[in-house]
Amino acid sequence: MKKLANRPAETPISGRRVYLRLLSYTRQYWSWFIFSVFGFALYALTQWGWAEAMKTIVDIVEQQNFDRRLDVVGLILILFFMRGIGHFIGSYGISKVARQVVYDLRQQFFKHVLRLPMTYFRNQSNSELLTKMTFHVEQVGAASSEAVKIILQEGITVIVLMVYLLWSNWKLSLLFFIATPIIGWVIRVASLRLRRLSQGIQSSLTDVNHVVAESLRGIEVVKNYSGFEYEIHRFTKANDNNNHQTMKMAITTAISTPVVQLLIGAQLALLLGLALTPSFFGETTTGEFLAYLTAAALLTKPVRQLTQVNTFLQRGIAGASSIFEIFDTPIETTGEYRTDKIAGKIEFKNIEFHYKSRPEISAIHNVSIHIPAGSMVAFVGKTGSGKSTLLDLLLRFYDPTAGEIVLDDRSIAEYDLENLRSHMMLVNQHVVLFDRSVRDNIAFGLSNVNFEDIQAAARAACAEEFILKLPNQWDTRLGENGAQLSGGQRQRLAIARALLRKTPVVLFDEATSALDSSAEQTIQQSLQTLHGKSTMIMVAHRLATIQNADCIFVMDQGECVERGTHTELMALHGVYAELWQASRSEEKNKG
């Protein structure tokens, strides 16, 4: 289980930089921020008013001047009204800013993640990304709303009351503030620990989400292999760790708050002792003395609130650090060349490729292949020979370590990525469908598509027959990743989606592996209609499906060891001939 407890602590400067970067997202909402500050300032001024109200009440009692009682009543009503209005304006304004920041962060997060290279997703779990986009962003929201709200409302209140105290008796007030550096030191120590604990909570919650997502995704395996107790143990371990980290934060908060309150109490006790000394107040009236003590007492609540804001603030900084880590991850590199039409001529020139996680192993070694426009070619070979990797390189899911891939006499690195991929369509055995209607899944990524074209594509992929038997036919929602369909039905929809786009390059990677022989033959006949119109590259395990290809490239351990037509390769009695015999034997055994 991942833990962050042993990570080196971030410096306060790092935390400030993160928070300043977070605050930069509020710039475009400065008018709402100013609106909020005005409200909190109005709220804070009422604290000054309460001290003056106490002074007025005592003066009335001492002077027996009860004709001024209506002044006090009016003052109290005005103070309550100003307090309510100020709190509403401040709270609403800062909430508006905070929710807009959360909205902007989520928008940027989602857009950025979609443009990250495939290598990133190989090393990052989806549950971790989801945790960052939901939980971590909400932590940032709390830092932007609750934390900033407390800092502004209580911070302005502290300033107002401190000014009042200094104005009333500056010598006594300076002594009152003597413990401020000590309070600041306590807050700093607590801040560092709270930030570390927040990172630990984030990591532990990611573990919880990962276990849940993995268990639910593989629920059939869990049930079939009696993995209930094992998964419960994994979840309990992750949940215990999350609970332990959360309680450590609760303890830190619970200790730091009363320590600060004790220091504030000591200040008040010192203040009261000194205030009762005649040399400090001299000719001060009882009303002025009580007003001073009232202002000092009112100061304790906002100071206490400011110490508790640390919890929100450090959680927000930890959450923002996690999000900015994603933002700082470089996205896919793209070229600038765009074109509306390509012929489909493809060349692999001396391609080398190593996965970063396994640099010592060459996934592709010195591969040079020429594919004429409009031809139908096939890659065959044993599992792990590099067939699918070549398709990934062509789509620029990965970039070759050495060599160059050329499309229509131009390096694919020069193409705008979106434009490059718009000319290609990949269908593989790992079908991805969305929780939308059948119609929307087939037409995914396209706008203003004629329903007749959708029907024609489904018909060509042998999908229309089962679609018409669904409860709502073309408008039937398929559930998560097409959970309502069989493997073969899902594959047919993926093929229909590819055929509808009519791209000049079509890539099929074991695209018919889940189909029966009859459906496969029908689809093969449909694909033949694309011959000469689109460049088709097929990766196949069942070699009978590609024996009519213009050229077959035989891959073995990352190298292209043979090439030619089916007849030419069979005459060589080499790797392809062995694969053919093994494929025929497998088909006979199934029969």
XYZ file of C-alpha atoms in Angstrom:
591
model
C 0.000 0.000 0.000
C 1.365 3.400 -0.947
C 2.199 5.768 1.869
C 3.493 9.289 1.884
C 4.504 9.416 5.513
C 8.207 9.190 4.655
C 8.181 11.926 2.022
C 10.385 14.909 2.820
C 8.374 17.795 4.147
C 7.684 20.706 1.848
C 9.147 24.001 2.881
C 6.859 26.887 3.828
C 8.064 28.719 0.697
C 6.833 25.815 -1.435
C 3.464 25.978 0.283
C 3.234 29.722 -0.297
C 4.111 29.304 -3.957
C 1.422 26.692 -4.393
C -1.161 28.886 -2.703
C -0.130 31.957 -4.715
C -0.468 29.892 -7.885
C -3.901 28.804 -6.721
C -4.900 32.399 -6.013
C -3.937 33.296 -9.591
C -7.106 31.483 -10.674
C -9.148 34.127 -8.848
C -7.828 37.070 -10.883
C -10.632 37.065 -13.423
C -13.154 37.148 -10.572
C -11.580 40.145 -8.812
C -14.884 42.088 -8.801
C -16.553 39.334 -6.748
C -13.512 39.236 -4.483
C -13.688 43.009 -3.850
C -17.424 42.623 -3.247
C -16.641 39.959 -0.647
C -13.951 42.067 1.049
C -16.415 44.946 1.346
C -18.919 42.651 3.069
C -16.383 41.273 5.539
C -15.112 44.792 6.274
C -18.674 45.835 7.064
C -18.978 42.791 9.351
C -15.688 43.641 11.101
C -16.680 47.261 11.770
C -19.617 46.036 13.867
C -17.080 44.661 16.388
C -15.843 48.201 16.948
C -19.480 49.185 17.358
C -20.045 46.565 20.096
C -17.195 48.005 22.172
C -18.619 51.499 21.762
C -22.099 50.211 22.636
C -20.777 48.769 25.916
C -19.143 52.106 26.690
C -22.410 53.964 25.999
C -24.452 51.588 28.193
C -22.072 51.967 31.169
C -21.991 55.769 30.743
C -25.802 55.892 30.732
C -25.966 53.837 33.937
C -23.250 55.849 35.687
C -24.657 59.217 34.636
C -28.292 58.135 35.164
C -29.018 59.644 31.748
C -31.699 57.242 30.605
C -32.925 59.593 27.898
C -30.180 58.100 25.699
C -31.580 54.584 25.940
C -33.180 54.869 22.491
C -29.723 55.648 21.086
C -28.470 52.343 22.430
C -31.487 50.443 21.055
C -30.978 52.018 17.632
C -27.244 51.326 17.704
C -27.766 47.638 18.523
C -30.344 47.229 15.721
C -28.001 48.926 13.255
C -25.101 46.726 14.347
C -27.124 43.522 13.891
C -28.343 44.705 10.489
C -24.824 45.634 9.341
C -23.466 42.353 10.712
C -26.047 40.301 8.784
C -25.649 42.225 5.538
C -21.858 42.127 5.786
C -21.796 38.394 6.466
C -24.127 37.672 3.519
C -22.186 39.827 1.047
C -18.827 38.427 2.163
C -19.894 34.775 2.268
C -21.739 34.846 -1.059
C -18.938 36.693 -2.836
C -16.197 34.350 -1.681
C -18.355 31.266 -2.389
C -18.891 32.539 -5.927
C -15.146 32.903 -6.426
C -14.401 29.497 -4.861
C -16.903 27.547 -6.959
C -15.687 29.246 -10.129
C -12.116 28.261 -9.216
C -13.228 24.647 -8.682
C -15.079 24.744 -12.011
C -12.039 26.140 -13.845
C -9.669 23.643 -12.235
C -11.874 20.706 -13.207
C -12.209 21.999 -16.755
C -8.456 22.457 -17.082
C -7.785 19.108 -15.385
C -10.037 17.156 -17.756
C -8.736 18.920 -20.876
C -5.124 18.411 -19.798
C -5.550 14.741 -18.892
C -7.071 13.951 -22.299
C -3.941 15.370 -23.941
C -1.407 13.501 -21.816
C 0.713 10.889 -23.619
C -0.180 7.206 -23.412
C 2.982 6.537 -21.405
C 1.450 8.528 -18.562
C -1.635 6.334 -18.396
C 0.504 3.194 -18.307
C 1.949 4.377 -14.979
C -1.155 6.013 -13.497
C -4.343 4.346 -12.326
C -7.696 5.792 -13.358
C -8.861 5.745 -9.731
C -5.979 8.040 -8.760
C -6.909 10.519 -11.490
C -10.567 10.412 -10.434
C -9.587 11.029 -6.796
C -7.572 14.068 -7.814
C -10.376 15.432 -9.986
C -13.016 15.028 -7.265
C -11.610 14.890 -3.731
C -8.461 16.949 -4.277
C -10.272 19.660 -6.234
C -12.892 19.875 -3.470
C -10.086 20.340 -0.958
C -8.934 23.243 -3.079
C -12.516 24.519 -3.033
C -12.486 24.445 0.766
C -9.194 26.358 0.779
C -10.678 28.886 -1.627
C -13.941 29.319 0.271
C -13.816 28.395 3.962
C -10.152 29.277 4.434
C -10.304 32.572 2.532
C -13.634 33.405 4.171
C -12.137 32.957 7.643
C -8.945 34.801 6.696
C -10.876 37.787 5.355
C -13.738 37.936 7.860
C -11.755 37.183 10.983
C -8.558 38.788 9.707
C -10.250 42.135 9.060
C -11.996 41.811 12.429
C -8.644 41.320 14.180
C -7.224 44.390 12.410
C -10.232 46.516 13.355
C -10.100 45.432 17.007
C -6.319 45.879 17.195
C -6.666 49.422 15.839
C -9.369 50.075 18.429
C -7.157 48.766 21.246
C -4.179 50.832 20.114
C -6.398 53.893 19.796
C -7.750 53.346 23.322
C -4.422 52.677 25.071
C -1.371 52.008 22.914
C 1.046 51.138 25.761
C -1.186 48.444 27.216
C -2.008 47.124 23.725
C 1.659 46.652 22.853
C 2.048 44.455 25.911
C -1.084 42.572 24.905
C 0.517 41.667 21.554
C 3.717 40.344 23.122
C 2.701 36.697 22.668
C 1.934 37.110 18.946
C 5.342 35.736 17.735
C 4.858 32.648 19.909
C 1.396 32.076 18.410
C 2.888 32.496 14.924
C 5.540 29.862 15.682
C 2.909 27.370 16.908
C 0.879 27.954 13.740
C 3.956 27.451 11.525
C 4.851 24.120 13.171
C 1.255 22.933 12.912
C 1.117 24.017 9.244
C 4.025 21.823 8.207
C 2.590 18.783 9.949
C -0.935 19.383 8.656
C 0.348 19.582 5.077
C 2.231 16.292 5.408
C -0.823 14.641 6.943
C -3.037 16.010 4.162
C -0.765 14.392 1.594
C -1.018 11.130 3.533
C -4.817 11.354 3.577
C -4.876 11.986 -0.177
C -2.654 8.978 -0.847
C -4.664 6.708 1.448
C -7.959 7.789 -0.117
C -6.518 7.050 -3.557
C -5.713 3.537 -2.306
C -9.300 3.120 -1.090
C -10.717 4.237 -4.432
C -8.255 2.036 -6.318
C -9.246 -1.104 -4.406
C -12.965 -0.383 -4.875
C -12.614 0.392 -8.591
C -10.441 -2.658 -9.226
C -12.750 -4.988 -7.302
C -15.886 -3.755 -9.055
C -14.218 -3.842 -12.465
C -13.190 -7.453 -11.870
C -16.303 -8.540 -9.946
C -16.736 -11.663 -12.084
C -13.220 -12.840 -11.223
C -13.747 -11.986 -7.534
C -16.898 -14.110 -7.418
C -15.577 -16.932 -9.581
C -12.300 -17.323 -7.697
C -13.805 -16.808 -4.228
C -11.815 -13.634 -3.788
C -14.293 -12.050 -1.374
C -12.127 -12.362 1.748
C -9.001 -11.306 -0.127
C -10.636 -8.138 -1.468
C -12.172 -7.353 1.938
C -8.683 -7.642 3.444
C -7.250 -5.250 0.827
C -10.060 -2.768 1.382
C -9.781 -2.990 5.181
C -6.043 -2.325 4.991
C -6.557 0.724 2.764
C -9.501 1.963 4.840
C -7.564 1.555 8.105
C -4.678 3.548 6.688
C -7.034 6.342 5.609
C -8.672 6.365 9.048
C -5.266 6.411 10.765
C -4.064 9.369 8.670
C -7.309 11.277 9.280
C -7.110 10.767 13.047
C -3.499 11.981 13.089
C -4.696 15.196 11.481
C -7.551 15.445 13.988
C -5.076 15.073 16.873
C -2.780 17.755 15.447
C -5.697 20.148 15.022
C -7.070 19.295 18.466
C -3.702 20.008 20.121
C -2.702 23.156 18.221
C -6.037 24.943 18.744
C -6.139 24.797 22.587
C -2.420 25.692 22.763
C -3.107 28.876 20.818
C -6.214 29.552 22.927
C -4.139 29.116 26.090
C -1.674 31.721 24.836
C -4.539 34.073 24.063
C -5.986 33.447 27.532
C -2.618 34.266 29.071
C -2.616 37.519 27.096
C -6.058 38.415 28.433
C -5.053 37.577 32.010
C -1.956 39.765 31.659
C -4.037 42.504 30.126
C -6.598 42.419 32.936
C -3.897 42.483 35.604
C -2.184 45.449 34.008
C -5.453 47.218 33.214
C -6.314 47.264 36.901
C -3.077 49.125 37.598
C -3.894 52.856 37.948
C -0.784 53.956 36.081
C -2.022 52.432 32.834
C -5.465 53.993 32.601
C -5.175 57.068 34.765
C -8.296 59.144 34.229
C -10.033 56.534 32.072
C -13.753 56.235 32.759
C -15.459 52.989 33.672
C -17.173 52.928 30.271
C -13.881 53.336 28.403
C -12.281 50.639 30.560
C -15.129 48.192 29.909
C -15.103 49.030 26.189
C -11.383 48.226 26.078
C -11.894 44.873 27.838
C -14.845 44.095 25.541
C -12.702 44.710 22.439
C -9.912 42.543 23.885
C -12.396 39.757 24.678
C -13.943 40.008 21.180
C -10.443 39.511 19.759
C -10.212 35.936 21.071
C -12.837 34.464 18.733
C -11.356 35.689 15.420
C -7.829 34.753 16.542
C -9.061 31.260 17.460
C -10.790 30.972 14.073
C -7.613 32.051 12.296
C -5.645 29.271 13.997
C -8.222 26.679 12.906
C -8.064 27.873 9.289
C -4.763 26.030 9.058
C -6.546 22.721 8.593
C -8.477 23.971 5.547
C -5.465 25.831 4.209
C -3.010 22.947 4.387
C -5.511 20.506 2.905
C -6.050 22.957 0.071
C -2.308 23.385 -0.507
C -1.796 19.612 -0.520
C -4.699 19.187 -2.935
C -3.465 21.998 -5.190
C 0.051 20.513 -5.222
C -1.402 17.219 -6.444
C -3.435 18.962 -9.161
C -0.592 21.227 -10.309
C 1.593 18.127 -10.592
C -0.800 16.955 -13.305
C -0.868 20.391 -14.964
C 2.942 20.420 -15.068
C 3.099 17.024 -16.787
C 3.935 17.684 -20.473
C 1.166 16.890 -22.945
C 1.620 15.090 -26.256
C 3.897 16.909 -28.660
C 2.152 17.917 -31.868
C 3.116 19.329 -35.228
C 1.435 22.119 -37.149
C 0.724 20.579 -40.546
C -2.962 20.039 -41.291
C -4.652 18.679 -44.384
C -8.205 17.849 -45.357
C -7.272 14.862 -47.478
C -4.577 12.197 -47.546
C -3.919 9.343 -49.970
C -2.810 6.883 -47.300
C 0.743 5.925 -48.347
C 2.657 4.823 -45.238
C 6.335 4.103 -44.642
C 8.085 2.814 -41.539
C 11.778 3.767 -41.895
C 14.302 1.954 -39.672
C 11.986 2.068 -36.657
C 13.345 1.354 -33.183
C 11.193 1.504 -30.075
C 11.825 0.858 -26.394
C 9.248 1.264 -23.631
C 10.547 3.635 -20.957
C 9.625 1.133 -18.253
C 11.791 -1.507 -20.007
C 14.569 0.374 -21.838
C 16.743 -2.730 -22.065
C 14.172 -4.548 -24.237
C 13.665 -3.554 -27.864
C 9.935 -3.784 -28.633
C 10.579 -2.855 -32.277
C 13.979 -3.324 -33.910
C 15.043 -1.881 -37.274
C 11.662 -2.235 -38.994
C 11.286 -0.781 -42.496
C 7.939 -1.274 -44.233
C 6.342 0.389 -47.255
C 2.520 0.345 -47.578
C 1.070 1.766 -50.818
C -2.046 3.923 -50.637
C -5.291 1.972 -50.923
C -3.668 -1.391 -50.251
C -4.673 -3.995 -47.696
C -1.770 -5.346 -45.647
C -1.514 -7.509 -42.559
C 0.833 -7.871 -39.599
C 1.054 -11.397 -38.198
C 3.205 -13.030 -35.567
C 3.230 -14.518 -32.128
C 1.976 -12.606 -29.098
C 4.441 -9.882 -28.128
C 6.128 -9.730 -31.523
C 5.357 -6.005 -31.951
C 2.326 -6.015 -34.261
C 0.058 -3.800 -32.152
C 2.992 -1.593 -31.192
C 3.444 -0.613 -34.839
C -0.182 0.586 -34.933
C 0.342 2.552 -31.716
C 3.383 4.228 -33.267
C 1.440 5.062 -36.431
C -1.264 6.751 -34.344
C 1.467 8.485 -32.321
C 0.262 6.998 -29.048
C 4.022 6.573 -28.660
C 6.953 8.042 -30.581
C 9.699 5.795 -31.963
C 13.036 5.779 -30.171
C 14.740 6.023 -33.555
C 13.667 6.101 -37.174
C 10.741 7.816 -38.835
C 7.169 7.065 -39.880
C 6.026 8.846 -43.030
C 2.464 9.451 -44.209
C 2.099 10.742 -47.768
C 5.804 11.647 -47.924
C 5.608 13.719 -44.723
C 6.790 12.672 -41.250
C 3.841 12.065 -38.951
C 5.696 14.147 -36.323
C 4.953 17.194 -38.511
C 1.194 16.583 -38.496
C -1.151 18.208 -36.032
C -2.068 15.278 -33.773
C -5.822 15.779 -33.978
C -5.632 16.145 -37.748
C -3.409 13.056 -38.092
C -5.744 10.844 -36.087
C -8.824 12.181 -37.864
C -7.557 10.409 -40.997
C -7.248 7.050 -39.208
C -9.586 4.736 -37.378
C -8.482 1.983 -35.014
C -10.620 -0.991 -34.035
C -9.040 -3.444 -31.626
C -10.138 -6.352 -29.467
C -10.348 -4.121 -26.387
C -13.607 -2.431 -27.356
C -14.563 0.787 -25.586
C -18.219 1.809 -25.573
C -19.920 4.614 -23.672
C -23.022 4.699 -21.487
C -25.025 6.288 -24.263
C -27.423 5.111 -26.939
C -26.455 2.699 -29.717
C -26.849 5.548 -32.187
C -24.513 7.843 -30.211
C -21.875 5.124 -29.835
C -21.712 4.434 -33.551
C -21.619 8.154 -34.402
C -19.157 8.994 -31.584
C -17.047 12.052 -32.410
C -19.127 13.003 -35.449
C -21.788 15.683 -35.785
C -24.653 16.038 -38.251
C -24.578 12.377 -39.259
C -27.469 11.007 -41.294
C -29.314 8.184 -39.583
C -29.257 6.290 -42.890
C -25.442 6.311 -42.818
C -25.470 4.963 -39.242
C -27.793 2.163 -40.326
C -25.613 1.329 -43.328
C -22.481 1.109 -41.177
C -24.255 -1.123 -38.644
C -25.529 -3.325 -41.469
C -22.038 -3.694 -42.918
C -20.739 -4.680 -39.466
C -23.516 -7.283 -38.992
C -24.845 -5.268 -36.041
C -28.266 -4.143 -37.255
C -29.902 -7.504 -36.564
C -29.214 -7.517 -32.827
C -29.746 -3.735 -32.519
C -33.340 -4.087 -33.696
C -33.934 -6.659 -30.946
C -32.824 -4.287 -28.165
C -35.570 -2.729 -25.953
C -35.330 0.725 -27.530
C -33.436 -0.363 -30.627
C -31.143 2.494 -31.757
C -31.918 4.574 -28.654
C -31.065 1.829 -26.146
C -28.498 2.930 -23.549
C -25.671 0.417 -23.392
C -24.530 0.859 -19.780
C -20.922 1.244 -18.688
C -18.654 0.051 -21.524
C -21.590 -1.676 -23.206
C -22.279 -3.971 -20.256
C -25.645 -5.042 -21.731
C -24.014 -6.532 -24.843
C -21.990 -9.658 -25.520
C -18.362 -9.460 -26.556
C -19.203 -10.116 -30.197
C -21.968 -7.491 -30.226
C -19.638 -4.899 -28.721
C -17.033 -5.660 -31.378
C -19.590 -5.241 -34.160
C -20.560 -1.800 -32.865
C -16.890 -0.810 -32.778
C -16.483 -1.945 -36.387
C -19.632 -0.032 -37.387
C -18.177 3.073 -35.718
C -15.013 2.699 -37.798
C -16.850 2.071 -41.065
C -19.068 5.127 -40.561
C -16.069 7.479 -40.447
C -14.792 6.343 -43.875
C -11.224 7.377 -43.050
C -8.452 6.921 -45.633
C -6.539 4.684 -43.187
C -8.294 1.880 -41.289
C -6.507 -0.169 -38.614
C -7.929 -3.470 -37.395
C -6.179 -5.085 -34.433
C -7.829 -8.464 -33.799
C -11.078 -6.600 -34.500
C -13.070 -9.784 -35.219
C -11.610 -12.023 -32.504
C -14.952 -12.345 -30.640
C -17.070 -13.062 -33.720
C -18.301 -16.380 -35.051
C -17.115 -17.541 -38.488
C -20.318 -16.512 -40.277
C -20.274 -12.935 -38.949
C -16.543 -12.690 -39.574
C -16.923 -13.711 -43.217
C -19.717 -11.172 -43.744
C -17.632 -8.395 -42.238
C -14.637 -9.442 -44.335
C -16.790 -9.063 -47.436
C -17.799 -5.559 -46.282
C -14.151 -4.666 -45.755
C -13.323 -5.782 -49.271
C -15.433 -2.878 -50.530
C -12.864 -0.559 -48.927
C -10.029 -2.175 -50.871
C -8.516 0.478 -53.115
C -10.410 3.278 -51.344
C -8.725 3.110 -47.935
C -5.366 1.842 -46.742
C -6.168 -1.095 -44.456
C -3.731 -2.537 -41.942
C -4.900 -5.683 -40.206
C -3.409 -7.459 -37.213
C -4.800 -10.959 -37.098
C -4.415 -14.155 -35.134
C -6.704 -16.182 -37.407
C -4.643 -16.125 -40.582
C -7.525 -17.256 -42.794
C -8.945 -13.723 -42.504
C -5.905 -12.075 -44.120
C -4.778 -14.536 -46.806
C -6.120 -12.210 -49.527
C -4.022 -9.262 -48.298
C -1.801 -7.501 -50.833
C 1.164 -8.017 -48.530
C 1.666 -9.823 -45.235
C 4.432 -8.747 -42.855
C 5.590 -11.411 -40.411
C 6.817 -10.046 -37.081
C 9.030 -11.966 -34.662
C 10.561 -10.503 -31.491
C 10.142 -6.944 -32.772
C 11.592 -7.565 -36.229
C 9.982 -8.020 -39.633
C 11.407 -11.391 -40.619
C 9.269 -12.173 -43.683
C 7.040 -10.318 -46.140
C 4.992 -11.198 -49.191
C 1.625 -12.572 -50.270
C 0.104 -15.645 -48.682
C 1.289 -17.823 -51.564
C 4.811 -16.398 -51.515
C 5.162 -16.828 -47.758
C 3.860 -20.383 -47.779
C 6.477 -21.230 -50.414
C 9.219 -20.081 -48.037
C 8.300 -22.757 -45.456
C 9.382 -20.345 -42.751
C 7.776 -18.548 -39.780
C 4.557 -17.718 -41.628
C 4.083 -21.314 -42.767
C 4.435 -22.472 -39.160
C 1.912 -19.874 -37.996
C -0.475 -20.940 -40.760
C -0.288 -24.605 -39.784
C -0.805 -23.723 -36.106
C -3.817 -21.545 -37.027
C -5.380 -24.299 -39.128
C -4.881 -26.840 -36.337
C -6.514 -24.493 -33.865
C -9.519 -24.019 -36.173
C -9.881 -27.794 -36.604
C -9.769 -28.353 -32.837
C -12.488 -25.732 -32.343
C -14.577 -27.375 -35.014
